GROMACS .gro file of C-alpha atoms in nm:
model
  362
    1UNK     CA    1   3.723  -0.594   5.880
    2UNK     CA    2   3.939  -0.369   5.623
    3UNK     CA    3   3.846  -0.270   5.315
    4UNK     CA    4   4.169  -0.423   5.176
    5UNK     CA    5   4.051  -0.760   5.297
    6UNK     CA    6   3.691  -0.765   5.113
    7UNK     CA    7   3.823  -0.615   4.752
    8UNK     CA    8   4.112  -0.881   4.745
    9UNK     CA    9   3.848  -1.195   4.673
   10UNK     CA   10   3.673  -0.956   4.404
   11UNK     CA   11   4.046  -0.896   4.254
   12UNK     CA   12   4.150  -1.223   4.227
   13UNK     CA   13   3.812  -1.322   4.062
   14UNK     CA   14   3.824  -1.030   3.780
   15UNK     CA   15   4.149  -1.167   3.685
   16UNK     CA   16   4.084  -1.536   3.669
   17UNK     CA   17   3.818  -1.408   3.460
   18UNK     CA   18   4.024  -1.202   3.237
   19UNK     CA   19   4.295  -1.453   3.219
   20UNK     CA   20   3.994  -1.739   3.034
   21UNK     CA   21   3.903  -1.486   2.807
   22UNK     CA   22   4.234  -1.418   2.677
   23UNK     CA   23   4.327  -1.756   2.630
   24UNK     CA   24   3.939  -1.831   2.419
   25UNK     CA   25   4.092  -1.528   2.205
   26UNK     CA   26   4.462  -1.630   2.172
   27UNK     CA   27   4.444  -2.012   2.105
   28UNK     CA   28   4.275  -2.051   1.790
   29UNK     CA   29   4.540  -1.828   1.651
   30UNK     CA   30   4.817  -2.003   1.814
   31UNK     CA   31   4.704  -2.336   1.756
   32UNK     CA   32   4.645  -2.261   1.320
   33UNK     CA   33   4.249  -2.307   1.462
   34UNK     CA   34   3.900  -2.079   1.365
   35UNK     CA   35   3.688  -1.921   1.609
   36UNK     CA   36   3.377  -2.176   1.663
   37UNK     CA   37   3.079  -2.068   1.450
   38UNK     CA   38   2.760  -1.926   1.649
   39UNK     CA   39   2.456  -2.030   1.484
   40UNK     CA   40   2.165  -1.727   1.542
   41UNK     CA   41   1.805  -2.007   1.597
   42UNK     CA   42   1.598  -1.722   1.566
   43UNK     CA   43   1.740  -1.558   1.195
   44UNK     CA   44   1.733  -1.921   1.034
   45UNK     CA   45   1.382  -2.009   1.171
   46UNK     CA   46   1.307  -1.669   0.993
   47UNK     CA   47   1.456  -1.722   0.675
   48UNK     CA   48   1.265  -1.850   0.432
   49UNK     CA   49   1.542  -2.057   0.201
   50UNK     CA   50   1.609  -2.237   0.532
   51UNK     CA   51   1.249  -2.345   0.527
   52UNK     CA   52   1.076  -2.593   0.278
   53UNK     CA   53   0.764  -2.614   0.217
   54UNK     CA   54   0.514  -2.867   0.051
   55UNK     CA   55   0.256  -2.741  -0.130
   56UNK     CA   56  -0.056  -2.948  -0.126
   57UNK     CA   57  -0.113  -3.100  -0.472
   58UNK     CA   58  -0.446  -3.120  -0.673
   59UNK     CA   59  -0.490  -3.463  -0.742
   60UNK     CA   60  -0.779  -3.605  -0.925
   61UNK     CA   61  -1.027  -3.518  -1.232
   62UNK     CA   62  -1.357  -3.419  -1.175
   63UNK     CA   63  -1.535  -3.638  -1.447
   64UNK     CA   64  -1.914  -3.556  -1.554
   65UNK     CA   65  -2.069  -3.818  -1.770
   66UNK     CA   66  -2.416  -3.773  -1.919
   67UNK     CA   67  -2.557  -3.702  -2.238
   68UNK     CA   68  -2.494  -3.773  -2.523
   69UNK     CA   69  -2.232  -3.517  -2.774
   70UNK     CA   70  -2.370  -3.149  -2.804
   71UNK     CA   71  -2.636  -3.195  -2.572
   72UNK     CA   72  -2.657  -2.934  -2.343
   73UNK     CA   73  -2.896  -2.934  -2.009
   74UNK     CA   74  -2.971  -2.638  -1.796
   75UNK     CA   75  -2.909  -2.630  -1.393
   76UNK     CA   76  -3.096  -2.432  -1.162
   77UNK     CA   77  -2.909  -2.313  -0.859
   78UNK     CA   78  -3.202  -2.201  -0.612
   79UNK     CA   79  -3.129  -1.880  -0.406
   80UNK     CA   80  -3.457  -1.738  -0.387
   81UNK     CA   81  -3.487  -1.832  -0.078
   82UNK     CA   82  -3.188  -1.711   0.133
   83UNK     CA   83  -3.005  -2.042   0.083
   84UNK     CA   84  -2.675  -2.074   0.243
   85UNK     CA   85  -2.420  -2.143  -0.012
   86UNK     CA   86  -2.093  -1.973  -0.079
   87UNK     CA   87  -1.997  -1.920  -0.434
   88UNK     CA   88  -1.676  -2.026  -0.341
   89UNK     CA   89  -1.851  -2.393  -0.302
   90UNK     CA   90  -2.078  -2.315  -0.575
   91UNK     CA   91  -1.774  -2.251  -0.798
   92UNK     CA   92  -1.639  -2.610  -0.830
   93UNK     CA   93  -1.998  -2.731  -0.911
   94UNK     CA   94  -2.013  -2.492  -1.170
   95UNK     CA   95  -1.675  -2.497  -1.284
   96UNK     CA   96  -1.730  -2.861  -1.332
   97UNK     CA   97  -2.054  -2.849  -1.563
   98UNK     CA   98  -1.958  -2.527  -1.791
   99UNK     CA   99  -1.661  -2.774  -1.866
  100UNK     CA  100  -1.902  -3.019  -1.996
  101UNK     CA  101  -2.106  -2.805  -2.201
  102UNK     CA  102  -2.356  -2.750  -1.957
  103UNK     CA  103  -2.543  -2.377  -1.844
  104UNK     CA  104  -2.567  -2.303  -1.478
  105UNK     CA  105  -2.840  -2.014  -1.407
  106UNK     CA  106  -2.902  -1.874  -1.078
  107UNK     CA  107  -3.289  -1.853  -0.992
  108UNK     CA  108  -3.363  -1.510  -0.817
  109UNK     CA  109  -3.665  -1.418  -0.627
  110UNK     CA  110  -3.844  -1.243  -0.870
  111UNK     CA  111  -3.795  -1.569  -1.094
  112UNK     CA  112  -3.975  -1.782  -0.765
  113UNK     CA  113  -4.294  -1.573  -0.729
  114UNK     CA  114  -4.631  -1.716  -0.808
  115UNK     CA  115  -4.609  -1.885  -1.171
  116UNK     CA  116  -4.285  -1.761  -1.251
  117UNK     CA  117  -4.159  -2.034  -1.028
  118UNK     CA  118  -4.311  -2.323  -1.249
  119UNK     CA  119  -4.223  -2.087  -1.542
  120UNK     CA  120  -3.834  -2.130  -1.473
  121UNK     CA  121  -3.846  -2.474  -1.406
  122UNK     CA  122  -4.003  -2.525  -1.714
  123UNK     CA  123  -3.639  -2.414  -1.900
  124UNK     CA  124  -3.430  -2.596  -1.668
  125UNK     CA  125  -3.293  -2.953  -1.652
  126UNK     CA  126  -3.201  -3.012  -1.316
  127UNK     CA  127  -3.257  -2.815  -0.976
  128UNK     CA  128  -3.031  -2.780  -0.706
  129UNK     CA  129  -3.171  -2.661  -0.347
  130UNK     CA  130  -2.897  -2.563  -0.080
  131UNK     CA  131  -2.981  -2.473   0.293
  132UNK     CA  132  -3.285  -2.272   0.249
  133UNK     CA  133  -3.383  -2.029   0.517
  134UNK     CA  134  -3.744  -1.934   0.430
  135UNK     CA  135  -3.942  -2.180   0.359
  136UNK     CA  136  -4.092  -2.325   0.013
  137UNK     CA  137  -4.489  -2.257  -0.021
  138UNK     CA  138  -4.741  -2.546  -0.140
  139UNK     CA  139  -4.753  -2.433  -0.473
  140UNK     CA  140  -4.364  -2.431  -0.479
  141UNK     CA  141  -4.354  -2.753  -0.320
  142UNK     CA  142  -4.598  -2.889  -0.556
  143UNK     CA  143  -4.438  -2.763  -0.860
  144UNK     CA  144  -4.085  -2.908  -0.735
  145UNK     CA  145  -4.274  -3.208  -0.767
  146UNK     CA  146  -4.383  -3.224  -1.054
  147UNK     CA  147  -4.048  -3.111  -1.218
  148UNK     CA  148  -3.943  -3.436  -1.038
  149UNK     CA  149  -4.220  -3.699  -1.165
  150UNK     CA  150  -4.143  -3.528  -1.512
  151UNK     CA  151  -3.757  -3.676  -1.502
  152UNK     CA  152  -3.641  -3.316  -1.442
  153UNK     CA  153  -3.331  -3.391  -1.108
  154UNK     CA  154  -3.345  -3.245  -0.802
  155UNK     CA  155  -3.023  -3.198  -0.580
  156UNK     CA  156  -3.053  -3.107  -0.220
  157UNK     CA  157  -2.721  -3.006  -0.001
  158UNK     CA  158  -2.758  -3.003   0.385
  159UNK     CA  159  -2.572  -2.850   0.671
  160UNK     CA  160  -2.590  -2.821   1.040
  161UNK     CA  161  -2.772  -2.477   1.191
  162UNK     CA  162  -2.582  -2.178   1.161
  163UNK     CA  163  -2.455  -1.999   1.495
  164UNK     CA  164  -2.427  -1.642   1.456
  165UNK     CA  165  -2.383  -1.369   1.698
  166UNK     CA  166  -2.575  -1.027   1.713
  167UNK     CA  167  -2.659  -0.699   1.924
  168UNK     CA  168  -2.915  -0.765   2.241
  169UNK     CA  169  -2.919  -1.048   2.514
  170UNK     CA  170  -2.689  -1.069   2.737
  171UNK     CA  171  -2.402  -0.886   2.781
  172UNK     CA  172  -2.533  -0.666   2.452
  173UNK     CA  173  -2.470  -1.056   2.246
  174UNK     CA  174  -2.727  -1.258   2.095
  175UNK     CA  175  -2.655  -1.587   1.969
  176UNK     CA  176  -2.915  -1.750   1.719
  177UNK     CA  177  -2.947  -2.066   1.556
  178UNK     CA  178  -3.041  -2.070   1.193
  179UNK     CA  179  -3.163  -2.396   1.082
  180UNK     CA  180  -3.253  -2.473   0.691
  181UNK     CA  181  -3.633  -2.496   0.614
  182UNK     CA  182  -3.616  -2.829   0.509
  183UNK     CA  183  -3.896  -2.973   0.661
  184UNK     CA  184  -4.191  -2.913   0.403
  185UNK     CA  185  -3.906  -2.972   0.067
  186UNK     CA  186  -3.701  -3.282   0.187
  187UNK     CA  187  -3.987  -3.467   0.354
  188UNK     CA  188  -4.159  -3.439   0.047
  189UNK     CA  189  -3.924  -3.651  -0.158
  190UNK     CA  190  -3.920  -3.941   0.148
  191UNK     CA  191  -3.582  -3.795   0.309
  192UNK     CA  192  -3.476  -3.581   0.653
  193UNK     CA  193  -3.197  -3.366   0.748
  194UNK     CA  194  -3.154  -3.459   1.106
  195UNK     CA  195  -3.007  -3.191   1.357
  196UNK     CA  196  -2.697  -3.165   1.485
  197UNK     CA  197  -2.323  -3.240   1.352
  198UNK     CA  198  -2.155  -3.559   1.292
  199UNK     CA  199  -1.794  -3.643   1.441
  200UNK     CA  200  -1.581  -3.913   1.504
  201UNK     CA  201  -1.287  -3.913   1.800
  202UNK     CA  202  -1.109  -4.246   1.693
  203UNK     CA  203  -1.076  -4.229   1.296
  204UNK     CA  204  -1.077  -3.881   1.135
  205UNK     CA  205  -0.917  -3.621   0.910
  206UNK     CA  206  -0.702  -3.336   1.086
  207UNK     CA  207  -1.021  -3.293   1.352
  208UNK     CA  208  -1.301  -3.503   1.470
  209UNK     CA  209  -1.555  -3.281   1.281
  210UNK     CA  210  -1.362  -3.412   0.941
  211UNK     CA  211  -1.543  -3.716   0.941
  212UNK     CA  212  -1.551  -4.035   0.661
  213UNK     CA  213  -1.784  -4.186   0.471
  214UNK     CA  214  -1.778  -4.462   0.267
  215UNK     CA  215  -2.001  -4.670   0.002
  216UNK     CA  216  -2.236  -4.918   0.156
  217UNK     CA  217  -2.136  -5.305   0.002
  218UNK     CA  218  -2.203  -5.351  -0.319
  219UNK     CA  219  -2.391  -4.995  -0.394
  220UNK     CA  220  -2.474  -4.939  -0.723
  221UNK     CA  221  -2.636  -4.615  -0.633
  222UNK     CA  222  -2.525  -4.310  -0.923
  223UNK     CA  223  -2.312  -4.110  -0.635
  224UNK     CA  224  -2.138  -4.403  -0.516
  225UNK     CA  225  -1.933  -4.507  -0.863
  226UNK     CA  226  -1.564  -4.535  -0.788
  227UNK     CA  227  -1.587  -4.361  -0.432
  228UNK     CA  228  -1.341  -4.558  -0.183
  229UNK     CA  229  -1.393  -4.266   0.069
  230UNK     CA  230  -1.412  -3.918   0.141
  231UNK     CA  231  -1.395  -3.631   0.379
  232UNK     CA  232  -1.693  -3.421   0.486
  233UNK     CA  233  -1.573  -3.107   0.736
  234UNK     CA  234  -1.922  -3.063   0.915
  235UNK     CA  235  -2.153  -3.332   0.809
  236UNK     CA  236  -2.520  -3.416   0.911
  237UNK     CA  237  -2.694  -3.724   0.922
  238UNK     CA  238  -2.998  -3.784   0.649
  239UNK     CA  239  -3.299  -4.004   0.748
  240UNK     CA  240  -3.446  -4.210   0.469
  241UNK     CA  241  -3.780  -4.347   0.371
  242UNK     CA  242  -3.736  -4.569   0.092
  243UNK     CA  243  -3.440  -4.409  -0.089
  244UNK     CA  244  -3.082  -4.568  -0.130
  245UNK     CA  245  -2.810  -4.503   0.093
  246UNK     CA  246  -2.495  -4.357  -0.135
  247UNK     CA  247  -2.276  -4.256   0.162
  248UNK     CA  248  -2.247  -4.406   0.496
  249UNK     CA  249  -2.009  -4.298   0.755
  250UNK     CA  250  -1.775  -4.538   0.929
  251UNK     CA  251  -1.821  -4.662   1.241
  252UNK     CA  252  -1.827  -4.498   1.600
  253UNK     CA  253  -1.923  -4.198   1.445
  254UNK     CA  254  -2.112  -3.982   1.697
  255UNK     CA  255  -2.459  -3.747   1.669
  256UNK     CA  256  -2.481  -3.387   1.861
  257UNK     CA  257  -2.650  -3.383   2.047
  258UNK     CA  258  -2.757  -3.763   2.077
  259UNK     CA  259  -2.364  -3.847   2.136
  260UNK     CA  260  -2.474  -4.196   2.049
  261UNK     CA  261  -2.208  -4.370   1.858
  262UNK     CA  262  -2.384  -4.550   1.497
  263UNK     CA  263  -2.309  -4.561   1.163
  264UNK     CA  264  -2.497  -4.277   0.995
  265UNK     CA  265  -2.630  -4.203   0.612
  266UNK     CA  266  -2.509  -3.911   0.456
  267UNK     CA  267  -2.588  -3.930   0.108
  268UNK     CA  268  -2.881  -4.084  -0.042
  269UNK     CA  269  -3.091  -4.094  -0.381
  270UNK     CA  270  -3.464  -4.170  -0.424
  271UNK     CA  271  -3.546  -4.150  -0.846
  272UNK     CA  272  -3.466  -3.837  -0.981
  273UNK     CA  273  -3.392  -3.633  -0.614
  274UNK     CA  274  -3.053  -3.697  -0.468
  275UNK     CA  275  -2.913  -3.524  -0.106
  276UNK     CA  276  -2.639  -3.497   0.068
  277UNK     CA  277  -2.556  -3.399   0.421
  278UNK     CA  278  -2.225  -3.165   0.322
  279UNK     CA  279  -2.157  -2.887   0.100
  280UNK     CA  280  -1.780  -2.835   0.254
  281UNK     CA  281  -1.651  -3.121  -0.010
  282UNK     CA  282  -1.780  -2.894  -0.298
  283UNK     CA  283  -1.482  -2.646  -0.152
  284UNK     CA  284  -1.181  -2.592  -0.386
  285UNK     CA  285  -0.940  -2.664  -0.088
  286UNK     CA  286  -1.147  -3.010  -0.005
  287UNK     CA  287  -1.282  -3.079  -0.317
  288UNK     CA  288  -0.916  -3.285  -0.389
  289UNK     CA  289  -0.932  -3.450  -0.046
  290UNK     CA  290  -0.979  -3.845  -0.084
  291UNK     CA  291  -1.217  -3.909  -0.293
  292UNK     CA  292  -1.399  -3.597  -0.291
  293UNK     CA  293  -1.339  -3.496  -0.673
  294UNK     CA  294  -1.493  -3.830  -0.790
  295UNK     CA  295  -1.863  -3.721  -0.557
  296UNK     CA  296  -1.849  -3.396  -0.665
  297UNK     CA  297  -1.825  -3.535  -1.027
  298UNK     CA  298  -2.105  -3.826  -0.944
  299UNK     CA  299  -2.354  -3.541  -0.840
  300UNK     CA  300  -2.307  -3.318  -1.136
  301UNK     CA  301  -2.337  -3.610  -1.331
  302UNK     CA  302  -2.676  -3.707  -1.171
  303UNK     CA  303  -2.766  -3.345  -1.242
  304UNK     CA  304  -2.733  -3.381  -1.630
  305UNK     CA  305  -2.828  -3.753  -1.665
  306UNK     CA  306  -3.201  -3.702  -1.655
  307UNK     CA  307  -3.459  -3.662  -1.929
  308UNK     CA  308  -3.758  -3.461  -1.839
  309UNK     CA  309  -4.078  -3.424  -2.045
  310UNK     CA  310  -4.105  -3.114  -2.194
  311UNK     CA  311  -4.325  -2.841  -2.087
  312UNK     CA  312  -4.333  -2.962  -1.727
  313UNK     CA  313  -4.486  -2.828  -1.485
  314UNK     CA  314  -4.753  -2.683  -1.576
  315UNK     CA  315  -4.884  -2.369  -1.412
  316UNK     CA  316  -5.169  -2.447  -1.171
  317UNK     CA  317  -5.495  -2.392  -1.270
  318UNK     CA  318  -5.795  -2.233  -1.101
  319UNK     CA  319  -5.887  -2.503  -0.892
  320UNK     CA  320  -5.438  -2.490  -0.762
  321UNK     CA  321  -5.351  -2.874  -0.943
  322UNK     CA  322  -5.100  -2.921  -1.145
  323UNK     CA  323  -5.190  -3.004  -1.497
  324UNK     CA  324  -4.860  -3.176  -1.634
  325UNK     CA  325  -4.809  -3.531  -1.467
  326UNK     CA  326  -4.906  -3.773  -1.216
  327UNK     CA  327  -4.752  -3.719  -0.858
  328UNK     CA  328  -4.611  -3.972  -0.647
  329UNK     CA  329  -4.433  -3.746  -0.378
  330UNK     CA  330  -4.781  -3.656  -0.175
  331UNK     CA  331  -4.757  -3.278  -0.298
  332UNK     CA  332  -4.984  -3.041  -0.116
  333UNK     CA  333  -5.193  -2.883  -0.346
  334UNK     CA  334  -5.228  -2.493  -0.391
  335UNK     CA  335  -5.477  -2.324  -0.317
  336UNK     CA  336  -5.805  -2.185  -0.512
  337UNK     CA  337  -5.757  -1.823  -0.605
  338UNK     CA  338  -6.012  -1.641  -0.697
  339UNK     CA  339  -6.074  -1.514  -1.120
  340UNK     CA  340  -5.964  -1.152  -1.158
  341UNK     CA  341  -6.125  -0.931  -1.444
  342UNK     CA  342  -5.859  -0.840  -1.699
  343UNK     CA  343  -5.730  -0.487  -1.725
  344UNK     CA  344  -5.706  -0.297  -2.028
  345UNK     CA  345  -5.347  -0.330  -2.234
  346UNK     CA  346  -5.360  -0.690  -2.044
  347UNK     CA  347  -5.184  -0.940  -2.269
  348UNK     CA  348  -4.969  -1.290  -2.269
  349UNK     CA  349  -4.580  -1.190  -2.108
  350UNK     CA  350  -4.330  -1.395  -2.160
  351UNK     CA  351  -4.196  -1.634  -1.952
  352UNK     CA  352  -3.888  -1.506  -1.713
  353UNK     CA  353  -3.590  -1.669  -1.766
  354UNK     CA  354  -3.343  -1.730  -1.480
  355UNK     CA  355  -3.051  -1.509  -1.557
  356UNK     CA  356  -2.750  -1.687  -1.667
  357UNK     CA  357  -2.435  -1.636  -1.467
  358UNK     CA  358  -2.206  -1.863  -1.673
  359UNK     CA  359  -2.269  -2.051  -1.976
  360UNK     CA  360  -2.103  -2.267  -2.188
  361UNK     CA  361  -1.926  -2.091  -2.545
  362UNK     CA  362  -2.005  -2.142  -2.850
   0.00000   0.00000   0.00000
């Protein structure tokens, strides 16, 4: 076969291709027409004034109710003992009573040791105890007490165990469960975090670890008032004694690692100690979400609504009671310590008081 004979195909191809082109070029001029506009995808899915965007809007008021005019309560936020809680959760809680006239103080470890921890309960109002990781001693727990029986309100927040990852094991990883030390502090007050997370995979919000809750039927339980629903991110459930269900979740709600399918309590109140099972709510992107405001505003509400006896509790005596009140929790008593002879320059000190991180202006 010639050379001639193979390049003659190719020839005849280039031009037919040349010949289209030419005519894509020449019409739109000849027919009066414009060249058909190219749109570039990629530079319009990059340009911002092509794109709009809905910001999510902050609806809602979070409302505290509670004393009356120029009264002013104190709330203890515990984190003497390692307690899990985020000042970025913390904020809205405190953000909400400052507003009301209220002072938040944070109680440090120094402020928990021996007497000092009846000693700063003494000049607080209302308590609140979130995801402790060491536990509470008897004379703690007895003095929590009796800052309870007094009127003085008690708040505990509960969330699952915390997974976190660290040098050793396997691999040079170590993974390790830290569960709150609730066991001694909530079962004293009739209640029980249980373990494990709550989900739902037929009715959620955005995943099936944003569960609901709702008000049981005809609740008239403080943290219910005007609640329709809301949205807790990573929930657990709370077993109950005698105290009042607030919050339960709806139904076919599921238990890790149980996986049975139930309705489940997540908030409850028994007298002047309240808990709930969530502290993700209290977060300034949730915090808007359903109904969320309206429990956030319920709890610090409950917080300042009490009306303890002053000078309560006592410190312990020699024989580790508590003077000030009669208990009805079961505290465990102290133990007897022995006398110590005084020291020279030995005198009365004044009571520590928890340091205050915000407080309301004059």
């Amino acid at each position: 076969m010639q050379v001639r004979e193979l390049t003659a195909p190719a020839a005849v191809f280039a031009l037919i291709v040349t010949v289209v082109l030419i005519g894509a070029l020449v019409i739109p001029f000849v027919s009066g027409g414009t060249s058909p506009e190219v749109t570039n995808l990629a530079a319009e899915q990059t340009n911002t004034d092509s794109v709009q965007i809905t910001p999510n809007t902050e609806e809602g008021n979070i409302a505290v109710d509670g004393p009356g005019p120029g009264e002013s309560k104190t709330v203890l936020i515990d984190k003497a003992h390692s307690n899990r809680l985020s000042d970025e959760k913390l904020s809205t809680l405190t953000n909400a009573l400052v507003k009301s006239g209220h002072t938040v103080q944070i109680l440090s470890r120094e402020q928990a040791r021996g007497p000092a921890w009846n000693e700063s309960l003494r000049s607080a109002d209302a308590v609140v105890i979130a995801n402790p990781t060491q536990p509470y001693k008897s004379g703690q727990l007895a003095g929590l007490e009796k800052f309870a029986d007094a009127g003085g309100r008690v708040t505990l927040l509960a969330d699952p165990a915390a997974i976190s990852v660290g040098g050793g094991g396997l691999l040079g990883l170590s993974i390790q469960e830290s569960s709150a030390q609730y066991t001694g502090l909530a079962s004293s007050f009739g209640f029980a975090a249980q373990s494990g997370y709550l989900y739902n995979m037929h009715e959620y919000q955005n995943n099936f670890k944003s569960i609901y809750a709702t008000t049981p039927a005809e609740s008239r339980n403080p943290l219910s008032q005007g609640i329709d629903r809301v949205v807790l991110r990573e929930a657990v459930a709370i077993s109950t004694a005698s105290a009042e269900p607030a919050l339960n979740t709806v139904d076919r709600t599921v238990r890790e690692p149980t996986r049975r399918e139930a309705t489940y309590t997540v908030a409850a109140t028994s007298g002047n100690v309240a808990i709930v099972g969530d502290t993700d709510f209290m977060m300034p992107t949730n915090v808007y979400v359903a109904d969320n405001e309206v429990l956030l505003g319920n709890l610090a509400t409950f917080l300042v609504s009490g009306n303890k006896r002053p000078g309560a509790p006592a410190t312990p005596d020699s024989n580790g009671a508590q003077n000030a009140g009669t208990s009805t929790g079961g505290a465990i008593p102290t133990a007897p310590t022995a006398p110590t002879a005084p020291r020279p320059g030995d005198g009365p000190s004044p009571s520590p008081v928890p340091e205050s991180i915000i407080a309301p202006s004059e």
